[in-house]
mmCIF file of C-alpha atoms and ligand atoms in Angstrom:
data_model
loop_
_atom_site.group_PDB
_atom_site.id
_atom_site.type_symbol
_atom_site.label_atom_id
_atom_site.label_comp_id
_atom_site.label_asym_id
_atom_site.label_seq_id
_atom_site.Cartn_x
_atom_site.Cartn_y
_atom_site.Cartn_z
ATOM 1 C CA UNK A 1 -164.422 -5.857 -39.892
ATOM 2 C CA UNK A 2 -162.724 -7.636 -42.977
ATOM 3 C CA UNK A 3 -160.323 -6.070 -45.232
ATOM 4 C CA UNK A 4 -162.356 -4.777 -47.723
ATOM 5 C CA UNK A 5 -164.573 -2.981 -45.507
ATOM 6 C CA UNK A 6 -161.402 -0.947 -44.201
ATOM 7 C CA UNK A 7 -160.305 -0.121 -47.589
ATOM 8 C CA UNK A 8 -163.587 1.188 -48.309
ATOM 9 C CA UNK A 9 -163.384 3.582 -45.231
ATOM 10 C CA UNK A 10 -160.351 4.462 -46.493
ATOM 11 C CA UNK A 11 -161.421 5.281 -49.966
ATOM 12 C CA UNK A 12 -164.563 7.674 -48.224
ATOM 13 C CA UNK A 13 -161.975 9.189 -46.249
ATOM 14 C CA UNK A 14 -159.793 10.433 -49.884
ATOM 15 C CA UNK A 15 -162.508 11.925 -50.949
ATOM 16 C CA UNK A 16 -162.330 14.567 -47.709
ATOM 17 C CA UNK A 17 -158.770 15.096 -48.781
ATOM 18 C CA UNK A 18 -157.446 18.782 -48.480
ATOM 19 C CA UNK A 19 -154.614 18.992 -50.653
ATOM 20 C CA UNK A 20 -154.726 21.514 -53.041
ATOM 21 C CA UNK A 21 -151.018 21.872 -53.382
ATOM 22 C CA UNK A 22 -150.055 18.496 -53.751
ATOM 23 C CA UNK A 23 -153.156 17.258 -55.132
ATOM 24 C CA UNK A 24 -152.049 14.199 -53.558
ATOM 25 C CA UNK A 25 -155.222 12.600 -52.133
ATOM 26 C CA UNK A 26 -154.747 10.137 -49.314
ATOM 27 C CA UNK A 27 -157.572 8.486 -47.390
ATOM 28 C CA UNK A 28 -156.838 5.705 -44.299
ATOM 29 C CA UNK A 29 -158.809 3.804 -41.846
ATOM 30 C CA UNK A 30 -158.216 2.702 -38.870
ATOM 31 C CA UNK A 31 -159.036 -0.244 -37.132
ATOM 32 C CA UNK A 32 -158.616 0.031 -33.317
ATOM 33 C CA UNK A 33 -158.886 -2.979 -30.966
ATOM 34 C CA UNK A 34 -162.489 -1.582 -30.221
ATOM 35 C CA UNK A 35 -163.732 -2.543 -33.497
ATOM 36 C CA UNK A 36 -164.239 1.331 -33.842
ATOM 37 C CA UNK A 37 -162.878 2.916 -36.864
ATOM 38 C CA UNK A 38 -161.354 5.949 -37.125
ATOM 39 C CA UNK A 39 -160.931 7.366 -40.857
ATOM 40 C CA UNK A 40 -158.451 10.570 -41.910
ATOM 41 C CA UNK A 41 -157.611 12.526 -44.688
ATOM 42 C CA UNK A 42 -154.360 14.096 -45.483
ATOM 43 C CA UNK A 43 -154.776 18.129 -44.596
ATOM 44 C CA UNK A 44 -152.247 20.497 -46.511
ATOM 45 C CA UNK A 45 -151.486 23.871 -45.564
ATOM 46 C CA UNK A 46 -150.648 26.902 -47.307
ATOM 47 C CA UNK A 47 -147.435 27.711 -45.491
ATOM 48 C CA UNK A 48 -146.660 23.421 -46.209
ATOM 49 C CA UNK A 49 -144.974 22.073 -42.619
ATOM 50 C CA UNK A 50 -148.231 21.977 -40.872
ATOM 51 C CA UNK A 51 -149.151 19.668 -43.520
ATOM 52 C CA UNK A 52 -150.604 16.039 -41.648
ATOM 53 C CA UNK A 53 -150.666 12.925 -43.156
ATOM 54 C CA UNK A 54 -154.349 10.751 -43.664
ATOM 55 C CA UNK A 55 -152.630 8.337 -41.284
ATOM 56 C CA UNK A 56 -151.443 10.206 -38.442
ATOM 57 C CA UNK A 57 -154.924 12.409 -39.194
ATOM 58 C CA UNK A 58 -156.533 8.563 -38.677
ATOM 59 C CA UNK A 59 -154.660 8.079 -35.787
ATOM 60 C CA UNK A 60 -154.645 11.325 -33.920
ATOM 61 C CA UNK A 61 -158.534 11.223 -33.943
ATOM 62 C CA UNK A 62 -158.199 7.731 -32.572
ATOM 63 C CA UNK A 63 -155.850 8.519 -29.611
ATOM 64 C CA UNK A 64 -157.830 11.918 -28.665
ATOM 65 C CA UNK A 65 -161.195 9.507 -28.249
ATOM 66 C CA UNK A 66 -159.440 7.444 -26.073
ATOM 67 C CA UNK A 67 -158.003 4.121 -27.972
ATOM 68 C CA UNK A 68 -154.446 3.081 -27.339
ATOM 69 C CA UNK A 69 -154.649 -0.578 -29.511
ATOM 70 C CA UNK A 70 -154.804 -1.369 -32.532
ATOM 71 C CA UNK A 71 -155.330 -3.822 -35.117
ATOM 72 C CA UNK A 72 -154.618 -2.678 -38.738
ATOM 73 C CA UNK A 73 -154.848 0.543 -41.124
ATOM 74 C CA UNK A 74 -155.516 0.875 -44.607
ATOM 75 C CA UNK A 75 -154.024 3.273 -46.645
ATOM 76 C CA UNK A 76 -155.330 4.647 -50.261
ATOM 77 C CA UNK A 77 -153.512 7.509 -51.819
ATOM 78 C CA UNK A 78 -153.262 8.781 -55.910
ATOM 79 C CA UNK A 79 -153.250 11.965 -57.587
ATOM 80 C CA UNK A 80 -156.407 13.898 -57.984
ATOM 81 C CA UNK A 81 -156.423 13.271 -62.031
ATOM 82 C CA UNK A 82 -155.578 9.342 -61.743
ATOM 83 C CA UNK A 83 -158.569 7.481 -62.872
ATOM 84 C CA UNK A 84 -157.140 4.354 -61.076
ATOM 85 C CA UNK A 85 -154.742 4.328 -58.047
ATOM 86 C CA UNK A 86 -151.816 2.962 -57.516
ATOM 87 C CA UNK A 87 -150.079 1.544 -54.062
ATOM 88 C CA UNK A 88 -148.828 4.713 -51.424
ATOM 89 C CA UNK A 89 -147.030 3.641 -48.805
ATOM 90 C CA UNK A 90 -146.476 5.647 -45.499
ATOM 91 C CA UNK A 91 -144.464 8.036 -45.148
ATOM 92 C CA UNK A 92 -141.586 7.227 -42.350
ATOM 93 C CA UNK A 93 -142.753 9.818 -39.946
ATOM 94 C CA UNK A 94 -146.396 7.621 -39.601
ATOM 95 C CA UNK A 95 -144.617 4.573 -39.201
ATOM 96 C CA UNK A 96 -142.488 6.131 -36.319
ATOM 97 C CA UNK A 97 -146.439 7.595 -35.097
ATOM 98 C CA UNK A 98 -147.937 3.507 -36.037
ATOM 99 C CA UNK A 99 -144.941 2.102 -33.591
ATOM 100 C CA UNK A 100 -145.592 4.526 -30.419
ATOM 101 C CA UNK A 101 -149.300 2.487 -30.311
ATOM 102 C CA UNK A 102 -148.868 -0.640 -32.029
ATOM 103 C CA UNK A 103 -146.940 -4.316 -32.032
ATOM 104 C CA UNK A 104 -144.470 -4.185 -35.073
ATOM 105 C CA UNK A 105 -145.014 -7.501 -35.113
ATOM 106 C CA UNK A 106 -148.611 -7.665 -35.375
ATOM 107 C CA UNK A 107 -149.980 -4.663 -36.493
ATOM 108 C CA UNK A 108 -151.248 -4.797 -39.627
ATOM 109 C CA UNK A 109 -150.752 -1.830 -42.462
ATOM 110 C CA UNK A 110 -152.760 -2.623 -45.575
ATOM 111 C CA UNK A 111 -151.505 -0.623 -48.908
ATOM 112 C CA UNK A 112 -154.650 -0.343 -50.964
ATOM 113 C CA UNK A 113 -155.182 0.259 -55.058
ATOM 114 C CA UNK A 114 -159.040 -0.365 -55.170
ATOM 115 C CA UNK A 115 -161.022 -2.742 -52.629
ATOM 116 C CA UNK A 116 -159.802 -6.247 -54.142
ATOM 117 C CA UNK A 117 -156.305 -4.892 -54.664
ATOM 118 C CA UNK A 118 -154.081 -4.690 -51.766
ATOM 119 C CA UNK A 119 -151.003 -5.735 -50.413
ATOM 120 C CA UNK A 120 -150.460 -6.334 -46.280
ATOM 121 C CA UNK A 121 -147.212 -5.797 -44.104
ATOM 122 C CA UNK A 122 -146.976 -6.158 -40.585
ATOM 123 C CA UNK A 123 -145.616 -2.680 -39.303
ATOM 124 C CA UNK A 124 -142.088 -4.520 -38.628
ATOM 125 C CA UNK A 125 -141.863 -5.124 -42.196
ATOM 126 C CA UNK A 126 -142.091 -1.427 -43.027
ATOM 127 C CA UNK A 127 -140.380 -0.395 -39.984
ATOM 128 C CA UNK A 128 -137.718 -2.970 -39.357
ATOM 129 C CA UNK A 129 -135.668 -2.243 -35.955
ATOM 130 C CA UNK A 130 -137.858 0.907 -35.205
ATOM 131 C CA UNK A 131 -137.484 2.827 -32.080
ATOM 132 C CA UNK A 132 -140.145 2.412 -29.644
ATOM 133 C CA UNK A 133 -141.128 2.700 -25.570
ATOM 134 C CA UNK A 134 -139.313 -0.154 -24.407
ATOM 135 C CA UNK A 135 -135.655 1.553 -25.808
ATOM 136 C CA UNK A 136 -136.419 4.204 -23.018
ATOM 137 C CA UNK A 137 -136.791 1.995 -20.514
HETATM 138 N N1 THU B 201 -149.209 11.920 -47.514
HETATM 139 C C1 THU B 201 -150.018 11.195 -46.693
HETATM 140 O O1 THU B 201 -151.144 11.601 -46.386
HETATM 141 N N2 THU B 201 -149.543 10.026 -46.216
HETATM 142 C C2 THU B 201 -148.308 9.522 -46.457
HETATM 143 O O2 THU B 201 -147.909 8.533 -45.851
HETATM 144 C C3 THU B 201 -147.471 10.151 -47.489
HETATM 145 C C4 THU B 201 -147.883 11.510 -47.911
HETATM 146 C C5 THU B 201 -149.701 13.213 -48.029
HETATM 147 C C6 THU B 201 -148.983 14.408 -47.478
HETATM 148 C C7 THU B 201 -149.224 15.428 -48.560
HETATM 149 O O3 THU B 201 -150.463 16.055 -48.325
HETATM 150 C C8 THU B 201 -149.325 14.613 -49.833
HETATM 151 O O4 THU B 201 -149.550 13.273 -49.427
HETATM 152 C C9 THU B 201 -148.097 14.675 -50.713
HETATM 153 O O5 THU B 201 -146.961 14.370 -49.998
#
């Protein structure tokens, strides 16, 4: 699965976006060590703390069907009324979520404006001395 592939997934996955408060639409796809995607939206909620991030949505779906590696996410995210997007990054509490299942150094987090415009980070990049299993041990 190349790059551009992912962001597309991710860019399917915006469209499912729930966010009528925010109107914040974010879209990701996952890329588990399966070679199985796993897409999410961002889901709002009227009462606003339930609210879940299209990452950790990506993720949770992931994790409930069984994966545990992973390879790389893309992330696409823009206001409703924005004809063209611009980067979103995640949020701090998925990056805390990206680091319980992934190598900082190797996992790769892909911040998406269209299909042929991205940037890449490994997760220790955006998530630099993050806390992880191997401090509990
Ligand atoms: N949001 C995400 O889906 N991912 C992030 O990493 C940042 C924020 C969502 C949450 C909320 O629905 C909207 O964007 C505005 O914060």
């Amino acid at each position: 699965m190349d790059d551009n592939l992912l962001i597309r997934e991710a860019l399917k996955a915006r469209e499912l976006s729930w966010s009528p408060y925010s109107n914040f639409m974010v879209g990701a796809a996952l890329l588990a060590e399966s070679s199985k995607v796993y897409s999410g939206c961002n889901i709002e909620n009227a009462a606003y703390s339930p609210t879940n991030c299209a990452e950790r949505t990506a993720f949770f779906k992931a994790v409930s069907e069984g994966e545990r590696k992973f390879k790389t996410i893309a992330i696409v995210g823009g206001l409703r009324s924005s004809k063209e997007l611009s980067y979103a990054y995640p949020c701090g509490v998925c990056r805390q979520v990206m680091m319980e299942f992934c190598d900082p150094k190797s996992f790769r987090v892909i911040v998406a404006a269209s299909e042929d415009d991205f940037e890449v980070y490994t997760l220790e990049q955006l998530l630099p001395k993050g806390f992880g299993k191997s401090d509990l041990d």
